[in-house]
Amino acid sequence: MAESVESLLSVDWDVPRKPYPPKYVILPTGEKMVVREASRDEVPTLLRAIKPLLDVRTDYYDIVSARLYAELLGWYRYRVRNEYCLVGVVDGKLVGIVNNRLYDQKTCISLHTITLRRGRRIGAHLFAAKHEHAMENLGVEEILITAESPRGFRRWMLEWGLEYRPGVQHELGGAACWVLTRRNYYEKRSKLVFGRRPVPKDLLEKSMELEIITPDILRRESD
Amino acid sequence: MREVAIIGCGMTKFGRRGDRSLIDLMVEASVKAIEHAGIDKKRIDALYAASMLCGELTHQTAIASALADELGILPAAAERLENGPASGGSAVKNAFLAVASGLYDFVLVTGGEKMRHVAGDVITDLLATMSHPTAEYIHGVTLPSLAAMFARLYMKKYGVTRKHLALVAVKNHANALKNPYAHIHRPLTIEGIYSAPEAEVNNPVVADPLRLFDFCPVTDGAASVLLCPAEKAREFCDTIVVISGIGHATDTLAVHEREDPTILKAVRLSAEMAFKMAKTSPKDIDVVELHDAFTILEIAESEDAGFFEKGTGHKALEEGVTALDGDLPINPSGGLKARGHPVGATGVAQLVELTWQLRGEAGKRQVEGAEQAFSCNLGGFGNNVVSFVLKRVR
C-alpha cells in the first residue's frame, strides 16, 4: 500500500533534462566563481548551508531560505517536479544557490536566489545563470518571476526590465508576477549574462568540494 | 593660544553593527580613547559628541548628555555638534578651541552614527536634505547625483577616466584590508570592477558615470579622540601628536552657483588656512586622510588641498604616488570608501587614523617615519569643510 501511494506522490522530471554547462565568472574581488548544476546527491549539503538562515529576518533571509529549503528538500525527496539548482562556488566554498523549475517545456518558474557571501554580485551572476540555462539550454519561451524582498524587486524586475503580467499567479503565492520573455532575455543578455567556458579542470574539480561557510549575514560585524 | 595635543584615540569596528545601539558604539569608542590616554576619566572637563542623524535614525536626541552619563564623567560639560558629514571635524575644532583658549584642559570628542538599520532610500533622502532645498533637493538631487555630475564635468575637463575612479576604489579597499576597524574587508581588482566583461555586472551604473564601487558604504560606527594642552601631554604619552593647524571654510550650498564647479573652494581655503597655521606646506606632509565619499572626491580633494596641481591628481594616483607605499599615501585607513562612513564619526575617525600613524601605532598599514599628516572632512557637497594638520612632536 505504502509503495503504491508513494508512486502516486513521487515526481521527477517529466520533460527532457538538459544539463547546465558549467562556467566561471570573475567577481569584483578578482576571484573566480564557478557556476555549475548541483546534483540531487548534494542537496543535504545545500540544506545544511542554508539552515542557519531560517530565522534571519534581515533582508528577508528567513523567508527566502525557508522556501528554498523546502524546494530543495522537495526535489531531494521527489516531491517537486522538474527542478534545477545551480550553485556558485569560489575556491571550493559554496557562496550561492539558485533554483527554478519547468512548468512545462515552454514555461519556467524562477524560484529563489540566495547568497551566502555578500557584496560580490554573486546573486546577480547566479540569477542570470539560471535564466541562461532556462532560455539557452532548456529552450523555454518565458520565465515567471516574483520577488519577496524590495532588494529582489530592484535587482530583478527593474534591472532586467521584466514585463508585469497581471492576472497570472506565480506559484510562490500571492505576490505579483513578472515575466522574462525570450525577447527580453536576448535584449539584456549582453549586459547581464557573463561567463567563461570551458571551466579549467582544476577549477571545476575544486568546485565539487562544496565547503559550507558561515553566511556573511550571520557575522556580527558583517560588511 | 595653548598648543593642543591628541593624547588618546579609540574606534569601534565599523560596519553593520546591529549588535550595538548608537550610544553603545559611542561609549565603546570613548572608553578606548580614555584607556589609550591612560587618564582618570574624572579629569575630563568636557565632551563634544558629533552626530548628524542620531535624532532621525536612532530616535535619540541630546546624545551628548546620554554619553556623558554613560561614561560616568558627570558633571563634565557636554554638547552635540551637527554639521553634516563634517560634524566630526567641527566637533574636534571646537574642542581644540576650548582647550587652546584655556577654558578646559581635557576634552573628549566622540563622533558616531548608526545608519545600517534604515533602508537605503531613506538614508539617501536624509543625506540629500543637505543640498539646497529649493534649487536642488526639490528637483530630486541626491548626493550621488551631485557626485555624478561633478565626475562627468571632471572627466571632460581633466581627462579623468573610469579606470582612474576604479583605481581609487582598488587602492582604498587594499588599505582597508590592513585596518581591523574597517567596514569592508574585501579586495577589489581592476579586472573585477573595470576591465573584465563581467565588470558590467560586478560594477553596475548607479548614477552615470559613477558605478557601485565608486560609492562609500553606509556604515555604523564611532570614533573618539581625547585632547589636552600639549604641555600636559607628556604625562600620558611619549610620542606627542599636536593639532598644528586647523582650517574651516564654506562654499555655496547650491553647487551650480560656483564659478567653477570642479573646484572645491572650501577644501582649497580650509587647507590653506590649516597649512598656514601649522607653518608647513603640502610638500611636508607624509600621510593624508581625505573625504572620499565618492572616488572622484579623493582625486579632486588631493588637488584642491594642494598636494597636486589641478587636473593632475589622477596621474599621481595612476603612478602609485598615493598608494600605501607611495610618496604620499592617501587614505591608508581605507578612507570612507572602505573603512566606511558613519557620517558623524568620519571626521574623528580620520584624526584617529592619523594620530595612530604619527605615533607609529597603525599596524600593517603604518606609513614609516610619518611626522606630519593632513585630513579633510567634507560637509555637504563641499560646502562646509574642516581641514587639520597634525604633527608629531619629538
PDB file of C-alpha atoms in Angstrom, chain A residues 10-221:
ATOM      1  CA  SER A  10       6.622  10.819  -6.199  1.00  0.00           C
ATOM      2  CA  VAL A  11       7.549  13.128  -9.051  1.00  0.00           C
ATOM      3  CA  ASP A  12      10.685  13.759 -11.045  1.00  0.00           C
ATOM      4  CA  TRP A  13      11.458  15.305 -14.385  1.00  0.00           C
ATOM      5  CA  ASP A  14       8.747  14.748 -16.901  1.00  0.00           C
ATOM      6  CA  VAL A  15      10.419  16.868 -19.574  1.00  0.00           C
ATOM      7  CA  PRO A  16      13.765  16.106 -21.191  1.00  0.00           C
ATOM      8  CA  ARG A  17      16.627  17.038 -18.855  1.00  0.00           C
ATOM      9  CA  LYS A  18      19.393  19.142 -20.252  1.00  0.00           C
ATOM     10  CA  PRO A  19      22.428  19.721 -18.094  1.00  0.00           C
ATOM     11  CA  TYR A  20      23.782  23.202 -17.485  1.00  0.00           C
ATOM     12  CA  PRO A  21      27.287  23.529 -18.922  1.00  0.00           C
ATOM     13  CA  PRO A  22      29.436  24.878 -16.088  1.00  0.00           C
ATOM     14  CA  LYS A  23      31.096  28.254 -16.453  1.00  0.00           C
ATOM     15  CA  TYR A  24      33.119  30.615 -14.327  1.00  0.00           C
ATOM     16  CA  VAL A  25      32.859  34.337 -13.802  1.00  0.00           C
ATOM     17  CA  ILE A  26      35.304  36.898 -12.484  1.00  0.00           C
ATOM     18  CA  LEU A  27      33.980  38.619  -9.345  1.00  0.00           C
ATOM     19  CA  PRO A  28      34.821  42.200  -8.274  1.00  0.00           C
ATOM     20  CA  THR A  29      37.442  40.717  -5.952  1.00  0.00           C
ATOM     21  CA  GLY A  30      39.139  39.006  -8.882  1.00  0.00           C
ATOM     22  CA  GLU A  31      38.041  35.611  -7.535  1.00  0.00           C
ATOM     23  CA  LYS A  32      36.726  33.034  -9.974  1.00  0.00           C
ATOM     24  CA  MET A  33      33.268  31.763  -9.184  1.00  0.00           C
ATOM     25  CA  VAL A  34      32.305  28.502 -10.807  1.00  0.00           C
ATOM     26  CA  VAL A  35      28.621  28.248 -11.638  1.00  0.00           C
ATOM     27  CA  ARG A  36      27.529  24.665 -12.065  1.00  0.00           C
ATOM     28  CA  GLU A  37      24.496  22.499 -11.726  1.00  0.00           C
ATOM     29  CA  ALA A  38      24.023  20.843  -8.354  1.00  0.00           C
ATOM     30  CA  SER A  39      23.182  17.181  -8.230  1.00  0.00           C
ATOM     31  CA  ARG A  40      20.411  15.710  -6.157  1.00  0.00           C
ATOM     32  CA  ASP A  41      23.044  13.985  -4.031  1.00  0.00           C
ATOM     33  CA  GLU A  42      24.357  17.379  -2.979  1.00  0.00           C
ATOM     34  CA  VAL A  43      21.034  18.583  -1.589  1.00  0.00           C
ATOM     35  CA  PRO A  44      21.795  17.566   2.049  1.00  0.00           C
ATOM     36  CA  THR A  45      24.883  19.762   1.890  1.00  0.00           C
ATOM     37  CA  LEU A  46      22.886  22.649   0.467  1.00  0.00           C
ATOM     38  CA  LEU A  47      20.291  22.265   3.204  1.00  0.00           C
ATOM     39  CA  ARG A  48      22.969  22.380   5.884  1.00  0.00           C
ATOM     40  CA  ALA A  49      24.388  25.522   4.319  1.00  0.00           C
ATOM     41  CA  ILE A  50      21.120  27.468   4.438  1.00  0.00           C
ATOM     42  CA  LYS A  51      19.658  26.086   7.647  1.00  0.00           C
ATOM     43  CA  PRO A  52      21.323  28.762   9.851  1.00  0.00           C
ATOM     44  CA  LEU A  53      19.442  31.414   7.880  1.00  0.00           C
ATOM     45  CA  LEU A  54      15.945  30.211   8.639  1.00  0.00           C
ATOM     46  CA  ASP A  55      15.343  32.775  11.372  1.00  0.00           C
ATOM     47  CA  VAL A  56      17.386  35.668   9.990  1.00  0.00           C
ATOM     48  CA  ARG A  57      14.874  38.393   9.297  1.00  0.00           C
ATOM     49  CA  THR A  58      17.363  40.863   7.826  1.00  0.00           C
ATOM     50  CA  ASP A  59      16.892  41.341   4.098  1.00  0.00           C
ATOM     51  CA  TYR A  60      14.231  38.588   4.099  1.00  0.00           C
ATOM     52  CA  TYR A  61      16.789  35.821   4.502  1.00  0.00           C
ATOM     53  CA  ASP A  62      14.281  33.914   6.662  1.00  0.00           C
ATOM     54  CA  ILE A  63      11.550  33.604   4.076  1.00  0.00           C
ATOM     55  CA  VAL A  64      13.913  33.060   1.154  1.00  0.00           C
ATOM     56  CA  SER A  65      15.955  30.397   2.945  1.00  0.00           C
ATOM     57  CA  ALA A  66      12.859  28.649   4.343  1.00  0.00           C
ATOM     58  CA  ARG A  67      11.257  28.415   0.947  1.00  0.00           C
ATOM     59  CA  LEU A  68      14.469  27.393  -0.757  1.00  0.00           C
ATOM     60  CA  TYR A  69      14.982  24.771   1.934  1.00  0.00           C
ATOM     61  CA  ALA A  70      11.526  23.363   1.256  1.00  0.00           C
ATOM     62  CA  GLU A  71      12.021  23.415  -2.512  1.00  0.00           C
ATOM     63  CA  LEU A  72      15.372  21.656  -2.325  1.00  0.00           C
ATOM     64  CA  LEU A  73      14.074  19.119   0.153  1.00  0.00           C
ATOM     65  CA  GLY A  74      11.069  18.559  -2.077  1.00  0.00           C
ATOM     66  CA  TRP A  75      13.350  17.911  -5.017  1.00  0.00           C
ATOM     67  CA  TYR A  76      15.544  15.574  -2.955  1.00  0.00           C
ATOM     68  CA  ARG A  77      12.525  13.610  -1.736  1.00  0.00           C
ATOM     69  CA  TYR A  78      10.830  13.546  -5.157  1.00  0.00           C
ATOM     70  CA  ARG A  79       8.052  15.968  -4.313  1.00  0.00           C
ATOM     71  CA  VAL A  80       8.852  18.774  -6.759  1.00  0.00           C
ATOM     72  CA  ARG A  81       8.751  18.231 -10.469  1.00  0.00           C
ATOM     73  CA  ASN A  82      11.351  19.446 -12.968  1.00  0.00           C
ATOM     74  CA  GLU A  83      13.557  21.345 -10.534  1.00  0.00           C
ATOM     75  CA  TYR A  84      17.008  22.632 -11.404  1.00  0.00           C
ATOM     76  CA  CYS A  85      19.511  24.014  -8.981  1.00  0.00           C
ATOM     77  CA  LEU A  86      22.716  25.868  -9.725  1.00  0.00           C
ATOM     78  CA  VAL A  87      25.429  26.662  -7.225  1.00  0.00           C
ATOM     79  CA  GLY A  88      28.146  29.300  -7.108  1.00  0.00           C
ATOM     80  CA  VAL A  89      31.443  28.032  -5.771  1.00  0.00           C
ATOM     81  CA  VAL A  90      34.547  30.076  -5.016  1.00  0.00           C
ATOM     82  CA  ASP A  91      37.679  28.184  -4.126  1.00  0.00           C
ATOM     83  CA  GLY A  92      35.644  25.171  -3.069  1.00  0.00           C
ATOM     84  CA  LYS A  93      33.321  27.224  -0.890  1.00  0.00           C
ATOM     85  CA  LEU A  94      29.588  27.315  -1.532  1.00  0.00           C
ATOM     86  CA  VAL A  95      28.714  31.017  -1.914  1.00  0.00           C
ATOM     87  CA  GLY A  96      25.290  30.998  -3.519  1.00  0.00           C
ATOM     88  CA  ILE A  97      22.361  28.896  -4.665  1.00  0.00           C
ATOM     89  CA  VAL A  98      19.649  29.490  -7.259  1.00  0.00           C
ATOM     90  CA  ASN A  99      16.828  27.261  -8.358  1.00  0.00           C
ATOM     91  CA  ASN A 100      13.940  27.135 -10.767  1.00  0.00           C
ATOM     92  CA  ARG A 101      11.648  24.550 -12.238  1.00  0.00           C
ATOM     93  CA  LEU A 102       9.939  23.910 -15.510  1.00  0.00           C
ATOM     94  CA  TYR A 103       6.178  24.143 -15.504  1.00  0.00           C
ATOM     95  CA  ASP A 104       6.308  22.662 -18.956  1.00  0.00           C
ATOM     96  CA  GLN A 105       8.719  22.756 -21.859  1.00  0.00           C
ATOM     97  CA  LYS A 106       7.758  26.341 -22.685  1.00  0.00           C
ATOM     98  CA  THR A 107       7.446  27.886 -19.252  1.00  0.00           C
ATOM     99  CA  CYS A 108       9.997  28.115 -16.489  1.00  0.00           C
ATOM    100  CA  ILE A 109       9.221  29.268 -12.965  1.00  0.00           C
ATOM    101  CA  SER A 110      12.033  31.121 -11.292  1.00  0.00           C
ATOM    102  CA  LEU A 111      12.154  30.169  -7.630  1.00  0.00           C
ATOM    103  CA  HIS A 112      14.894  31.534  -5.364  1.00  0.00           C
ATOM    104  CA  THR A 113      18.298  33.158  -5.280  1.00  0.00           C
ATOM    105  CA  ILE A 114      20.368  33.236  -2.117  1.00  0.00           C
ATOM    106  CA  THR A 115      23.897  34.412  -1.490  1.00  0.00           C
ATOM    107  CA  LEU A 116      25.996  33.326   1.432  1.00  0.00           C
ATOM    108  CA  ARG A 117      28.747  35.811   0.647  1.00  0.00           C
ATOM    109  CA  ARG A 118      27.526  39.350   0.121  1.00  0.00           C
ATOM    110  CA  GLY A 119      28.816  42.369  -1.709  1.00  0.00           C
ATOM    111  CA  ARG A 120      30.366  40.497  -4.577  1.00  0.00           C
ATOM    112  CA  ARG A 121      27.447  40.482  -7.052  1.00  0.00           C
ATOM    113  CA  ILE A 122      27.211  36.735  -6.651  1.00  0.00           C
ATOM    114  CA  GLY A 123      23.414  36.834  -6.684  1.00  0.00           C
ATOM    115  CA  ALA A 124      23.356  38.876  -9.877  1.00  0.00           C
ATOM    116  CA  HIS A 125      25.533  36.339 -11.713  1.00  0.00           C
ATOM    117  CA  LEU A 126      23.614  33.342 -10.368  1.00  0.00           C
ATOM    118  CA  PHE A 127      20.238  34.873 -11.186  1.00  0.00           C
ATOM    119  CA  ALA A 128      21.452  35.458 -14.738  1.00  0.00           C
ATOM    120  CA  ALA A 129      22.827  31.931 -14.945  1.00  0.00           C
ATOM    121  CA  LYS A 130      19.520  30.241 -14.154  1.00  0.00           C
ATOM    122  CA  HIS A 131      17.798  32.258 -16.860  1.00  0.00           C
ATOM    123  CA  GLU A 132      20.639  31.461 -19.234  1.00  0.00           C
ATOM    124  CA  HIS A 133      20.022  27.789 -18.518  1.00  0.00           C
ATOM    125  CA  ALA A 134      16.271  28.066 -18.983  1.00  0.00           C
ATOM    126  CA  MET A 135      16.443  30.090 -22.172  1.00  0.00           C
ATOM    127  CA  GLU A 136      19.519  28.740 -23.900  1.00  0.00           C
ATOM    128  CA  ASN A 137      19.685  25.114 -22.789  1.00  0.00           C
ATOM    129  CA  LEU A 138      16.136  24.208 -21.942  1.00  0.00           C
ATOM    130  CA  GLY A 139      14.669  26.452 -24.618  1.00  0.00           C
ATOM    131  CA  VAL A 140      11.712  27.833 -22.707  1.00  0.00           C
ATOM    132  CA  GLU A 141       9.656  30.702 -24.112  1.00  0.00           C
ATOM    133  CA  GLU A 142       9.231  32.608 -20.889  1.00  0.00           C
ATOM    134  CA  ILE A 143      10.139  32.627 -17.232  1.00  0.00           C
ATOM    135  CA  LEU A 144       7.702  33.638 -14.500  1.00  0.00           C
ATOM    136  CA  ILE A 145       9.397  35.630 -11.758  1.00  0.00           C
ATOM    137  CA  THR A 146       8.369  37.228  -8.482  1.00  0.00           C
ATOM    138  CA  ALA A 147      10.253  38.756  -5.574  1.00  0.00           C
ATOM    139  CA  GLU A 148       9.858  38.521  -1.850  1.00  0.00           C
ATOM    140  CA  SER A 149      12.135  41.398  -0.912  1.00  0.00           C
ATOM    141  CA  PRO A 150      12.443  45.006  -2.080  1.00  0.00           C
ATOM    142  CA  ARG A 151      16.073  44.243  -2.862  1.00  0.00           C
ATOM    143  CA  GLY A 152      14.976  41.396  -5.106  1.00  0.00           C
ATOM    144  CA  PHE A 153      12.428  43.611  -6.785  1.00  0.00           C
ATOM    145  CA  ARG A 154      15.034  46.263  -7.560  1.00  0.00           C
ATOM    146  CA  ARG A 155      17.557  43.732  -8.753  1.00  0.00           C
ATOM    147  CA  TRP A 156      15.362  41.532 -10.848  1.00  0.00           C
ATOM    148  CA  MET A 157      12.309  43.407 -12.018  1.00  0.00           C
ATOM    149  CA  LEU A 158      13.989  46.745 -12.667  1.00  0.00           C
ATOM    150  CA  GLU A 159      17.468  45.626 -13.711  1.00  0.00           C
ATOM    151  CA  TRP A 160      16.112  43.047 -16.128  1.00  0.00           C
ATOM    152  CA  GLY A 161      13.245  45.221 -17.362  1.00  0.00           C
ATOM    153  CA  LEU A 162      10.720  42.456 -16.787  1.00  0.00           C
ATOM    154  CA  GLU A 163       7.170  42.636 -18.054  1.00  0.00           C
ATOM    155  CA  TYR A 164       4.478  42.881 -15.412  1.00  0.00           C
ATOM    156  CA  ARG A 165       1.850  40.240 -16.003  1.00  0.00           C
ATOM    157  CA  PRO A 166      -1.336  40.977 -14.056  1.00  0.00           C
ATOM    158  CA  GLY A 167      -3.719  38.087 -13.599  1.00  0.00           C
ATOM    159  CA  VAL A 168      -1.015  35.424 -13.688  1.00  0.00           C
ATOM    160  CA  GLN A 169      -0.382  33.619 -10.437  1.00  0.00           C
ATOM    161  CA  HIS A 170       3.246  32.798  -9.710  1.00  0.00           C
ATOM    162  CA  GLU A 171       3.314  29.540  -7.808  1.00  0.00           C
ATOM    163  CA  LEU A 172       5.181  31.101  -4.891  1.00  0.00           C
ATOM    164  CA  GLY A 173       1.944  32.675  -3.756  1.00  0.00           C
ATOM    165  CA  GLY A 174       0.018  35.884  -3.975  1.00  0.00           C
ATOM    166  CA  ALA A 175       2.815  38.228  -4.974  1.00  0.00           C
ATOM    167  CA  ALA A 176       2.601  39.939  -8.335  1.00  0.00           C
ATOM    168  CA  CYS A 177       4.139  38.158 -11.288  1.00  0.00           C
ATOM    169  CA  TRP A 178       6.616  39.397 -13.861  1.00  0.00           C
ATOM    170  CA  VAL A 179       7.812  37.655 -16.989  1.00  0.00           C
ATOM    171  CA  LEU A 180      11.147  37.332 -18.709  1.00  0.00           C
ATOM    172  CA  THR A 181      10.409  36.632 -22.342  1.00  0.00           C
ATOM    173  CA  ARG A 182      12.904  35.372 -24.888  1.00  0.00           C
ATOM    174  CA  ARG A 183      12.958  38.849 -26.416  1.00  0.00           C
ATOM    175  CA  ASN A 184      13.643  40.487 -23.005  1.00  0.00           C
ATOM    176  CA  TYR A 185      16.342  37.949 -22.323  1.00  0.00           C
ATOM    177  CA  TYR A 186      18.237  38.416 -25.549  1.00  0.00           C
ATOM    178  CA  GLU A 187      17.934  42.196 -25.278  1.00  0.00           C
ATOM    179  CA  LYS A 188      19.571  42.114 -21.849  1.00  0.00           C
ATOM    180  CA  ARG A 189      21.924  39.219 -22.399  1.00  0.00           C
ATOM    181  CA  SER A 190      24.991  41.194 -23.453  1.00  0.00           C
ATOM    182  CA  LYS A 191      24.781  43.401 -20.367  1.00  0.00           C
ATOM    183  CA  LEU A 192      23.732  40.913 -17.718  1.00  0.00           C
ATOM    184  CA  VAL A 193      24.849  37.404 -18.624  1.00  0.00           C
ATOM    185  CA  PHE A 194      28.537  36.613 -18.428  1.00  0.00           C
ATOM    186  CA  GLY A 195      30.749  33.607 -18.031  1.00  0.00           C
ATOM    187  CA  ARG A 196      33.647  31.715 -19.488  1.00  0.00           C
ATOM    188  CA  ARG A 197      33.665  28.180 -20.773  1.00  0.00           C
ATOM    189  CA  PRO A 198      35.130  25.676 -20.507  1.00  0.00           C
ATOM    190  CA  VAL A 199      35.998  25.759 -16.845  1.00  0.00           C
ATOM    191  CA  PRO A 200      39.606  24.657 -16.331  1.00  0.00           C
ATOM    192  CA  LYS A 201      39.737  21.144 -14.935  1.00  0.00           C
ATOM    193  CA  ASP A 202      41.323  22.057 -11.607  1.00  0.00           C
ATOM    194  CA  LEU A 203      38.816  24.857 -11.029  1.00  0.00           C
ATOM    195  CA  LEU A 204      35.908  22.567 -11.796  1.00  0.00           C
ATOM    196  CA  GLU A 205      37.242  19.825  -9.555  1.00  0.00           C
ATOM    197  CA  LYS A 206      37.675  22.293  -6.708  1.00  0.00           C
ATOM    198  CA  SER A 207      34.085  23.425  -7.189  1.00  0.00           C
ATOM    199  CA  MET A 208      32.896  19.903  -6.402  1.00  0.00           C
ATOM    200  CA  GLU A 209      34.010  20.196  -2.774  1.00  0.00           C
ATOM    201  CA  LEU A 210      31.134  22.457  -1.613  1.00  0.00           C
ATOM    202  CA  GLU A 211      32.596  23.580   1.677  1.00  0.00           C
ATOM    203  CA  ILE A 212      29.934  25.165   3.862  1.00  0.00           C
ATOM    204  CA  ILE A 213      30.722  28.673   5.100  1.00  0.00           C
ATOM    205  CA  THR A 214      29.182  30.877   7.765  1.00  0.00           C
ATOM    206  CA  PRO A 215      26.876  33.164   5.811  1.00  0.00           C
ATOM    207  CA  ASP A 216      28.050  36.787   5.850  1.00  0.00           C
ATOM    208  CA  ILE A 217      24.719  37.946   7.207  1.00  0.00           C
ATOM    209  CA  LEU A 218      25.337  35.950  10.383  1.00  0.00           C
ATOM    210  CA  ARG A 219      28.655  37.553  11.129  1.00  0.00           C
ATOM    211  CA  ARG A 220      28.082  40.028  13.939  1.00  0.00           C
ATOM    212  CA  GLU A 221      30.023  42.840  12.323  1.00  0.00           C
TER     213      GLU A 221
END
